[in-house]
XYZ file of C-alpha atoms in Angstrom:
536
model
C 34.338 12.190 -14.931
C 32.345 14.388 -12.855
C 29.096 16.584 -14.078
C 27.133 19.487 -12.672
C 23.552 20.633 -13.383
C 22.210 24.189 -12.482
C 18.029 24.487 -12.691
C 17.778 28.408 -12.346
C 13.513 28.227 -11.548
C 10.980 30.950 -10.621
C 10.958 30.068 -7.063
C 14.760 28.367 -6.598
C 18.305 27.712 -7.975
C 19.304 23.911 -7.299
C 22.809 22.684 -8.570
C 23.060 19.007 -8.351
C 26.948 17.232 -8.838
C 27.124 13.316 -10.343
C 29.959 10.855 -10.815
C 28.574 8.609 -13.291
C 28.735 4.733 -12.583
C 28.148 1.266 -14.570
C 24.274 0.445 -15.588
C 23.120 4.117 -16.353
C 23.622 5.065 -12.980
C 25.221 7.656 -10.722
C 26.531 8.834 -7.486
C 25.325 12.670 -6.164
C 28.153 14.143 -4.744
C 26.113 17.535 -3.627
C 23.040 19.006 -4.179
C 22.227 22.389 -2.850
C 19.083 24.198 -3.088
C 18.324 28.244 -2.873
C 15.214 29.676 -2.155
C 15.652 33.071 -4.664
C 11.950 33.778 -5.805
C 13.196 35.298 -9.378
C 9.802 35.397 -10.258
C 8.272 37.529 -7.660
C 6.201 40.285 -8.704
C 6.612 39.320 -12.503
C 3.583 39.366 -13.331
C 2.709 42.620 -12.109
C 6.039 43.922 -13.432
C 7.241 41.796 -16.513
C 10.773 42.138 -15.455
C 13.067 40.395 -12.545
C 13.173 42.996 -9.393
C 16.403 43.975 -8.042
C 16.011 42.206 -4.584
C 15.185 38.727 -6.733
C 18.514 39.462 -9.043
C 20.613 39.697 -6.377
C 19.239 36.624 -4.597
C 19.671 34.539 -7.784
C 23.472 36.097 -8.177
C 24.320 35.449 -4.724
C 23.261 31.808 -4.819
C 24.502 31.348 -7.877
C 27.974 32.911 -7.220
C 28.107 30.110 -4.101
C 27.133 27.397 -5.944
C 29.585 27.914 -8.920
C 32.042 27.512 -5.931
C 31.235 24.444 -4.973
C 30.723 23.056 -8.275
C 34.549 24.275 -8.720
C 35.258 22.835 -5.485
C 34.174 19.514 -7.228
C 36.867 19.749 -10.135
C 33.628 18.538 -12.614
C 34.775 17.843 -15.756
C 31.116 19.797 -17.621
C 28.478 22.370 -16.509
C 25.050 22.445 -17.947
C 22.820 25.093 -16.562
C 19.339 26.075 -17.814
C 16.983 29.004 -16.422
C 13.336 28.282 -16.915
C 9.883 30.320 -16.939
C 10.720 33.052 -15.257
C 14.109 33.607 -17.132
C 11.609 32.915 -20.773
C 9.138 35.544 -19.640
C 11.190 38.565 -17.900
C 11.853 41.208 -20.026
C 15.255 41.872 -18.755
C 15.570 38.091 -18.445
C 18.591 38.322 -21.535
C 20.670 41.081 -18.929
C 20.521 38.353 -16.535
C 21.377 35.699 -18.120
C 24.868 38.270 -19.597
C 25.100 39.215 -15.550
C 25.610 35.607 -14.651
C 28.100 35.273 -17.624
C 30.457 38.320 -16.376
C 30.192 36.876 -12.752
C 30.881 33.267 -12.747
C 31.715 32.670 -15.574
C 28.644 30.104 -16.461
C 26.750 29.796 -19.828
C 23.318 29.564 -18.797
C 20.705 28.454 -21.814
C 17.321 29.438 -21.238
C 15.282 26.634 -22.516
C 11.374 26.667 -23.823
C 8.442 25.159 -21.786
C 8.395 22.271 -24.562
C 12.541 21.437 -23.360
C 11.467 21.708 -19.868
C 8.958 19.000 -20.528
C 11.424 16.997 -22.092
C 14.152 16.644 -19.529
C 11.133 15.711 -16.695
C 9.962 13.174 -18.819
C 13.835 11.908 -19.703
C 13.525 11.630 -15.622
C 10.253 9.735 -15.455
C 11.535 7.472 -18.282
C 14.745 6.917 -16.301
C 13.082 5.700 -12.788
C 10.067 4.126 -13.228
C 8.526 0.791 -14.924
C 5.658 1.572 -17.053
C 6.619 -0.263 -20.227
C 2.912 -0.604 -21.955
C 0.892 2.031 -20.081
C -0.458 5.080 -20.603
C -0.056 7.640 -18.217
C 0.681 11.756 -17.627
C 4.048 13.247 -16.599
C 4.171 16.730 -15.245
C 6.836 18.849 -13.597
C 5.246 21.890 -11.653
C 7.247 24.821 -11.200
C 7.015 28.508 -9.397
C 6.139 30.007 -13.007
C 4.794 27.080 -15.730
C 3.743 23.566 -15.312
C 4.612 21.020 -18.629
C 1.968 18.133 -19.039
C 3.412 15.115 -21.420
C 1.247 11.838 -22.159
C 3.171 8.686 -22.604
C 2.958 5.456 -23.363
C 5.947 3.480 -22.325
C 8.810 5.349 -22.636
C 7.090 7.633 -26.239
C 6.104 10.813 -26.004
C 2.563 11.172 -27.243
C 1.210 15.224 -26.626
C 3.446 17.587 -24.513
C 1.898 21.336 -23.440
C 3.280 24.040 -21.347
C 0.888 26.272 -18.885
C 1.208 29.308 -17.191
C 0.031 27.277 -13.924
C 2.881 27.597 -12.025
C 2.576 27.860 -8.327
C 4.149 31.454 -7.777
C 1.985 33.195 -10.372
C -1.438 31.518 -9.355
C -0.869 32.588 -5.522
C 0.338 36.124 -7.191
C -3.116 36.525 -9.487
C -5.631 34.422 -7.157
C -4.692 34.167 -3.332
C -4.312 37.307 -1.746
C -6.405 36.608 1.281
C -4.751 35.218 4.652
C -6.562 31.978 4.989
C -7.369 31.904 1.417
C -11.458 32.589 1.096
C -13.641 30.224 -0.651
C -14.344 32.485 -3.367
C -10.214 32.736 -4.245
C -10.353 29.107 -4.491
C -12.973 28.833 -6.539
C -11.800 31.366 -8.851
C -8.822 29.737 -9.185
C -9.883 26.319 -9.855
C -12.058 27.377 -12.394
C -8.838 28.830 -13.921
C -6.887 25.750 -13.879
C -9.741 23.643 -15.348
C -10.830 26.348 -18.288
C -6.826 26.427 -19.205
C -6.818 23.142 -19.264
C -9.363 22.305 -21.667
C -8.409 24.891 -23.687
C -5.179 23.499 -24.307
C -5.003 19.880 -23.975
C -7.333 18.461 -26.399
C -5.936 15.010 -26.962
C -7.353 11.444 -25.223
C -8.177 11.907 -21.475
C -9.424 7.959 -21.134
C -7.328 5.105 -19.833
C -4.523 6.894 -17.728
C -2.574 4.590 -15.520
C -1.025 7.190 -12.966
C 0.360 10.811 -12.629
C 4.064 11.270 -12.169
C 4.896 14.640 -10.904
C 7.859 15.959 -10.368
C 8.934 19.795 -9.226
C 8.240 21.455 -5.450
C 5.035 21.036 -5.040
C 5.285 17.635 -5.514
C 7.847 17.072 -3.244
C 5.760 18.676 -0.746
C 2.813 16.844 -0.954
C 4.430 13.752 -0.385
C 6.616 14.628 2.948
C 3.564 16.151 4.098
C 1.429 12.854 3.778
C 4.259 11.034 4.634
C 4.362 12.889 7.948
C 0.663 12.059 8.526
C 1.194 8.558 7.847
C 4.255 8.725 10.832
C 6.372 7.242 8.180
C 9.952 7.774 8.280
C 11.904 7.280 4.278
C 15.277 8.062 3.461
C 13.421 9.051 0.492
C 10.314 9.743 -1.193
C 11.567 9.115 -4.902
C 8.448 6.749 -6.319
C 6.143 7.308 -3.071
C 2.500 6.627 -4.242
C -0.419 9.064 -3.317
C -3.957 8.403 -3.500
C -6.175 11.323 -5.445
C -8.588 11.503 -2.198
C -5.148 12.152 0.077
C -4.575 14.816 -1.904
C -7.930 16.227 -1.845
C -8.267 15.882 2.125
C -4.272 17.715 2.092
C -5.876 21.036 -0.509
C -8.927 20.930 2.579
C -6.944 21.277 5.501
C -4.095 23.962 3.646
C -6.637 25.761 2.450
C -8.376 26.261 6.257
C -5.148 27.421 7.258
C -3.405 30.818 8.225
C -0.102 31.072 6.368
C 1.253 30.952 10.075
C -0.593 27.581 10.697
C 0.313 26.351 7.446
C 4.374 27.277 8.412
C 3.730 24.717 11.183
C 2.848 22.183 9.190
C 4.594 18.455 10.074
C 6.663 17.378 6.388
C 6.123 21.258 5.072
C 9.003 23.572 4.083
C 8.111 27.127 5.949
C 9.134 28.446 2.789
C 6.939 27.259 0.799
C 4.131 28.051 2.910
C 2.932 30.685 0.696
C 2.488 28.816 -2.205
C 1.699 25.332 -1.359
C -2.161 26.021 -1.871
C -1.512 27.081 -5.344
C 0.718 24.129 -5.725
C -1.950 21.151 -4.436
C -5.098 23.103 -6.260
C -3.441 22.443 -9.758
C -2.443 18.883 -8.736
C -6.175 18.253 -7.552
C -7.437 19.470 -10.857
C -5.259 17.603 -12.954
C -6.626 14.441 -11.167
C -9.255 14.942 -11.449
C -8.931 16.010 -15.307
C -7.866 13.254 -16.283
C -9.666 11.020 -13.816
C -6.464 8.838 -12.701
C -6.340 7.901 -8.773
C -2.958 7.217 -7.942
C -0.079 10.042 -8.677
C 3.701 8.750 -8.070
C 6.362 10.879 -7.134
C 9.643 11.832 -9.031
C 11.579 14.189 -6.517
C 14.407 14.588 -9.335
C 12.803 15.914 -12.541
C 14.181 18.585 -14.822
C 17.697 18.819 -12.803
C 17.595 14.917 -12.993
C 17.036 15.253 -16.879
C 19.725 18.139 -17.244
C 22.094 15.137 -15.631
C 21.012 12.363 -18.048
C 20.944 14.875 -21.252
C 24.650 15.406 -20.237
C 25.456 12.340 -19.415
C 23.784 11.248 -23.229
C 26.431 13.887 -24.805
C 29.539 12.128 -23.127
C 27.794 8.478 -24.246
C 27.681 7.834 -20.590
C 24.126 6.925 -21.156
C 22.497 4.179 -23.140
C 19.861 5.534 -25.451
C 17.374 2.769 -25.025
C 19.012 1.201 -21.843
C 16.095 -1.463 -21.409
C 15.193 -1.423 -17.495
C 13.316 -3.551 -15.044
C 12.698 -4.141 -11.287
C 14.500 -7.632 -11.615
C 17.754 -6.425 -13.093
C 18.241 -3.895 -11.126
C 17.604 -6.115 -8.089
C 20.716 -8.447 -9.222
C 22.689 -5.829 -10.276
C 22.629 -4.092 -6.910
C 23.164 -7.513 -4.813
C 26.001 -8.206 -7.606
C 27.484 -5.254 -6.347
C 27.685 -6.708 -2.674
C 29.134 -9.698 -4.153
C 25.888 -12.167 -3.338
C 25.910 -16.151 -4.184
C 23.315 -15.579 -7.552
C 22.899 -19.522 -7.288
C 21.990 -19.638 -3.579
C 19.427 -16.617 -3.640
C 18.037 -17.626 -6.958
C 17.151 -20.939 -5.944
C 16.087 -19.588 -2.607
C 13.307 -17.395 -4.413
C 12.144 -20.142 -6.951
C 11.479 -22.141 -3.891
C 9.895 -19.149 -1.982
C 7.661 -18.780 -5.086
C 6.639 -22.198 -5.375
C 5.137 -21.948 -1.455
C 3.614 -18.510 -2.535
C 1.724 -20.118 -5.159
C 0.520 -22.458 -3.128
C -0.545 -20.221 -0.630
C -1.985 -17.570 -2.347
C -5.378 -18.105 -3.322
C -6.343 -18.883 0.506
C -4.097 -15.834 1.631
C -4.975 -13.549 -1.464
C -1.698 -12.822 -2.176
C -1.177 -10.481 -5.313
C 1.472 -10.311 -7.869
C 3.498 -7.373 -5.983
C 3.470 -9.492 -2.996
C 5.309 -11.956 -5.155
C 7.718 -9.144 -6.801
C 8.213 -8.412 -2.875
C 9.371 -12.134 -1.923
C 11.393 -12.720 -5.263
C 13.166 -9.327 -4.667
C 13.837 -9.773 -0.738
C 15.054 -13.239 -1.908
C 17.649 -12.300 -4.170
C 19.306 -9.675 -1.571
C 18.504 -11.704 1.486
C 22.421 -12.314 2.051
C 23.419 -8.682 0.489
C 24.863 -8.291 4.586
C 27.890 -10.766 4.327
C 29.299 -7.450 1.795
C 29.629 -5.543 5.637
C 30.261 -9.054 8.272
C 28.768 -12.535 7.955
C 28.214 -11.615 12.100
C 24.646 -9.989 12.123
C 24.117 -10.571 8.119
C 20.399 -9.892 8.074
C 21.007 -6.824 10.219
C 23.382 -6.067 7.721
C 21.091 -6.378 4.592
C 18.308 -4.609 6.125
C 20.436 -1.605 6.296
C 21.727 -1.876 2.628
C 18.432 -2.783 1.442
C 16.776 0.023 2.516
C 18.887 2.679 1.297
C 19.463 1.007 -2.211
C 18.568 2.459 -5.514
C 16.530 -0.264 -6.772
C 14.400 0.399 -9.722
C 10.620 0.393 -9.653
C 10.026 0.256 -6.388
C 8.446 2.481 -3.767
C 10.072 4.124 -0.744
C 7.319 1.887 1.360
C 8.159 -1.043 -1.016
C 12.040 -1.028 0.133
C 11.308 -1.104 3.844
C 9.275 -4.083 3.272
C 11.705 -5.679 1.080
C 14.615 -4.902 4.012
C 12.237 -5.854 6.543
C 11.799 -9.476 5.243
C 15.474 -10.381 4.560
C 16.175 -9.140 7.793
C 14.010 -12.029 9.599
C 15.461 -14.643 6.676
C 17.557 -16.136 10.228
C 18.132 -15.389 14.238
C 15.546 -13.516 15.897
C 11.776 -13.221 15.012
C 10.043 -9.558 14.633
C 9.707 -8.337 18.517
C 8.303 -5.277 19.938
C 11.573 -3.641 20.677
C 12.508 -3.926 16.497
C 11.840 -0.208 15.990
C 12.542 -0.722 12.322
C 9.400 -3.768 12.064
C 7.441 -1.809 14.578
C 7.101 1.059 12.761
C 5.293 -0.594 9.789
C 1.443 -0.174 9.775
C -0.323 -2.927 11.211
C -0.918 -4.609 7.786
C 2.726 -4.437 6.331
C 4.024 -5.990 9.514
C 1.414 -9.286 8.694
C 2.364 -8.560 5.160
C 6.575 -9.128 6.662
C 6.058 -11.462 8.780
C 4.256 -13.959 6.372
C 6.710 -13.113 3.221
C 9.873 -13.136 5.914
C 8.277 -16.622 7.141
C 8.356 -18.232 3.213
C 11.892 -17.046 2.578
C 13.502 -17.914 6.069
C 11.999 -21.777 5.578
C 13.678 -21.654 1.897
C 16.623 -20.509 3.235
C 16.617 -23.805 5.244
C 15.844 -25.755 2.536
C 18.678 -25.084 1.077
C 20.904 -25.193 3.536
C 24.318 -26.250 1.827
C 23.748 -23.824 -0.861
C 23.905 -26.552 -3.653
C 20.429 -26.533 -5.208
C 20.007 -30.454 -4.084
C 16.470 -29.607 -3.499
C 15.155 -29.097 -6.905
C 11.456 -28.370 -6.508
C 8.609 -28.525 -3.926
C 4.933 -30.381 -3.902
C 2.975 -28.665 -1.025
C 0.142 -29.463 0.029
C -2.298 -27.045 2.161
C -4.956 -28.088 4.373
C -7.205 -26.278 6.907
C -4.131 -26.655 9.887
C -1.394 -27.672 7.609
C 0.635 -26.911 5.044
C 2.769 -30.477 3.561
C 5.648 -29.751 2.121
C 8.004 -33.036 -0.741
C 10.702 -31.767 -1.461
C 11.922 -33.439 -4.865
C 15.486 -33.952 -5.915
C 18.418 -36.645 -7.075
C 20.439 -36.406 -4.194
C 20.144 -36.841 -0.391
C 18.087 -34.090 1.250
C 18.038 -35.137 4.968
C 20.295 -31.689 5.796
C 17.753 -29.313 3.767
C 14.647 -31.216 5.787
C 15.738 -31.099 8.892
C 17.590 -27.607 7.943
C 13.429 -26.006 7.024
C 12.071 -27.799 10.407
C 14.315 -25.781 12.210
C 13.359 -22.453 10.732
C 9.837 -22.691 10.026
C 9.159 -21.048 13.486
C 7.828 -17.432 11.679
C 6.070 -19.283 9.214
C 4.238 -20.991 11.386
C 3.453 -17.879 13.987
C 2.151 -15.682 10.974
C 0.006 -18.398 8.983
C -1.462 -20.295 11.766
C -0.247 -23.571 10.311
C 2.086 -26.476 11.280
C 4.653 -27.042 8.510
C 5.134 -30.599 7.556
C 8.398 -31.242 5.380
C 9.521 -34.697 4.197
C 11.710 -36.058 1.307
C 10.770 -37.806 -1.378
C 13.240 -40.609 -2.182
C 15.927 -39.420 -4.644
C 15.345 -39.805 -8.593
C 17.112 -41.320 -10.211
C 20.108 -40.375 -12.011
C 19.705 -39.000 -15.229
C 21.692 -41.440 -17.017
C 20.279 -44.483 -15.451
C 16.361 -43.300 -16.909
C 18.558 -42.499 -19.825
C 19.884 -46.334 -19.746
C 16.299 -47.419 -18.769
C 14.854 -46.153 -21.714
C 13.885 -48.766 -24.824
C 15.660 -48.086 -28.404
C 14.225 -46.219 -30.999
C 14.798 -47.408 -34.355
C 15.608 -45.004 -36.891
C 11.707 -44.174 -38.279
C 11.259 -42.708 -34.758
C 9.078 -45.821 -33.642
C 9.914 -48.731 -30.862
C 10.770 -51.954 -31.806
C 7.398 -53.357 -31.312
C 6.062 -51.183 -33.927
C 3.680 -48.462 -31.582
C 5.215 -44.911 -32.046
C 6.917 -43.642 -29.167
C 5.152 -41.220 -27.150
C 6.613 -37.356 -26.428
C 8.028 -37.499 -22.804
């Protein structure tokens, strides 16, 4: 089965085309984007202009061929604000019907909020929090307060980024007094209509244009290179320090802007004002990125109608970790051991190295898809898991959390991080320490379990100022896994500082000779010499 979704905005058309798969998830076969401005000079007009309705047609007209192209077995289009608030917005709508043939529904502010928050609910992790989801758009922006994956309040604004740069910003840099005005805009509407709980927000997740922006813009500043920017994480004073520098701008500068689509040029400072205010609102510092939103939620609505999706589908960072390396046929026993041993060393490591519990997520996740490579060639593995790693779909993570992850199963064997490793190189100075130190735990557990049978059952290490000590505690022989974590403890040792000590313990005994070993208990529960037998 094969589905289409059509997002008819104020500022663009984007069709997006799915083949579902197992777990929730899907494949995008195509998604194409037109820049149409339907909404221009609605406000000053209250209808759709000519020039716009032939724009929307035209893209429109293409993009119902290539959905056709597709074969897609259902079509679910939706036009938003603009669409709502035109007066000839119903003609349109009968236009599109006569001319390809699509049955467009033109949804409310309160549905658009609901398919970008069906989105946030579908990609990130925040069972147990409170937090804001917003989609900004060329005509409205929809606020909805969550907790977990419940709806609490859910508004819709007329704060989208074409109409503010329409009714405030008509000066070319935009003056001080514009911006004023129109900040004091977006904070009076604001208050005015959102008069539930402000206190204890997480995060923001924003989804629509501007958001989009924002991030490849930072990103670009940062000299980071992503695949993607689904999940990035910005900081509120980044923001702040991007509305600064847009704002100095001529539209011409701006247009020249590393990350920034020419096209949106126009109406970027618009855009990054309301996501400033809305920060600041509702005093929350960190604002994470959903680059799918409402065409995302058009998807998983239809998706829903064909029971292709799982109502309550529960979802974590851990399962989708195994389900992905499942998919590459891993060894689940080998790279689950691998990361309980990897975690026993963090622990004992991280109160002198003030490691944190995402550092931990990082190893236990790198762990488990350390060997993801021998899907491709068991020649060049790591190599090979890098690659897969990075471009995964993993769940909960960030863009910069998946290049870490990548980066430290690729250094799990062979050749240490060098200067002429564009992929480790590029890292900032602290992720590559942050790589090299994980990547050192999990290549010395990959050692100590060398013959990938678990003989090794646990670790007592022991850190000093120069050392770390490691037992290693099991039933069996474990001469092969000693010698196998001397001979890769070579990164370890370069990015702690620390010689690495591992010895065996001698074997335990097998469990049926303690068994054996143990005295009788008589039938009240007490040994024979009368003193009650204590718990083991």
């Amino acid at each position: 089965m094969r589905l289409a979704a059509i997002d008819i905005g104020t500022n663009s058309i984007r069709s997006l085309v799915i083949e579902p798969l197992p777990h929730g998830k899907y494949r995008i076969l195509d998604d194409e984007k037109a820049l149409v401005r339907l909404g221009e000079g609605l406000n000053q007009t209250g209808r759709i202009a000519p020039g716009a309705w032939q724009r929307a047609m035209d893209a429109l007209i293409r993009q119902k061929k290539i959905i056709d192209g597709y074969k897609v077995d259902s079509i679910e289009a939706v036009a938003t604000s603009a669409v709502r608030k035109a007066s000839n917005g119903p003609e349109l709508i009968r236009d599109i019907k006569e001319r390809t043939g699509l049955d467009v529904k033109v949804i409310s502010g309160e549905e658009e909020g609901e398919l970008a928050a069906l989105s946030a609910f579908h990609n990130f992790d925040l069972e147990g929090v409170r937090y804001l989801i917003f989609d900004i758009g060329g005509g409205s922006l929809e606020l909805i307060t969550a907790l977990g994956t419940h709806m609490e309040e859910m508004i819709s604004l007329e704060l989208g980024a074409v109409f503010l740069t329409e009714t405030f910003l008509k000066e070319d840099p935009v003056s001080s007094e514009e911006l004023q005005k129109l900040r004091k805009h977006v904070r009076k509407s604001l208050k005015a209509f959102y008069t539930g709980d402000r206190t204890g927000m997480h995060c923001l997740v924003g989804s629509g244009g501007t958001i989009s922006s924002i991030a490849s813009i930072i990103s670009a500043a940062r000299r980071e290179r992503y695949d993607s920017l689904q999940g990035h994480e910005l900081l509120r004073s980044e923001v702040v320090h991007l509305l600064a520098m847009l704002a100095r701008k001529t539209d011409k500068e701006r247009r020249a802007t590393p990350g920034l689509n020419p096209d949106r040029s126009d109406i970027i400072v618009a855009g990054v004002t309301v996501v400033d205010e809305l920060m600041d609102f509702f005093k929350v510092n960190v604002l994470k990125v959903n680059e799918r939103g409402i065409r995302e939620g058009i998807i998983l609505q239809g998706l829903r109608k064909q029971g292709l999706l799982a109502e309550k589908a529960p979802r974590n960072w851990r399962d989708s970790v195994k389900q992905f390396a499942h998919s590459c046929h891993y060894e689940p026993e080998h790279s689950q051991h691998v990361g309980k041993l990897a975690l026993e060393i963090f622990e004992a490591l991280a109160p002198k190295y003030r490691f944190t519990a995402k550092d931990a997520r990082l190893l236990e996740a790198a762990a488990l898809m350390h060997d993801v490579g021998y899907f491709i060639s068991y020649a060049s593995h790591h190599k090979h898991s890098y690659h897969l790693i990075r471009h995964a779909d993993l769940f909960g993570f960030t863009p910069r959390e998946r290049e870490l992850m990548a980066n430290i199963a690729r250094y799990h064997r062979k050749a240490l991080p060098k200067k002429k490793h564009d992929e480790f190189v590029r890292l900032a100075a602290s992720d590559r320490a942050l790589v090299s130190r994980l990547g050192g735990i999990l290549r010395l557990c990959d050692g100590l379990d060398r013959r990938r049978n678990s003989v090794v059952e646990k670790l007592e290490c022991t850190l000093s100022s120069n050392t770390l000590r490691i037992r290693t505690v099991g039933h069996d022989d474990m001469s092969v896994e000693v010698h196998g974590a001397q001979a890769k403890c070579d990164l370890f040792e370069g990015a702690f500082g620390l010689k690495v000590v591992v010895e065996a313990s001698p074997p335990l005994p097998p469990l049926e000779e303690v068994e054996a070993d143990r005295p009788p208990v008589s039938k009240g529960g007490r040994h024979p010499s009368g003193a009650a037998r204590r718990s083991q």
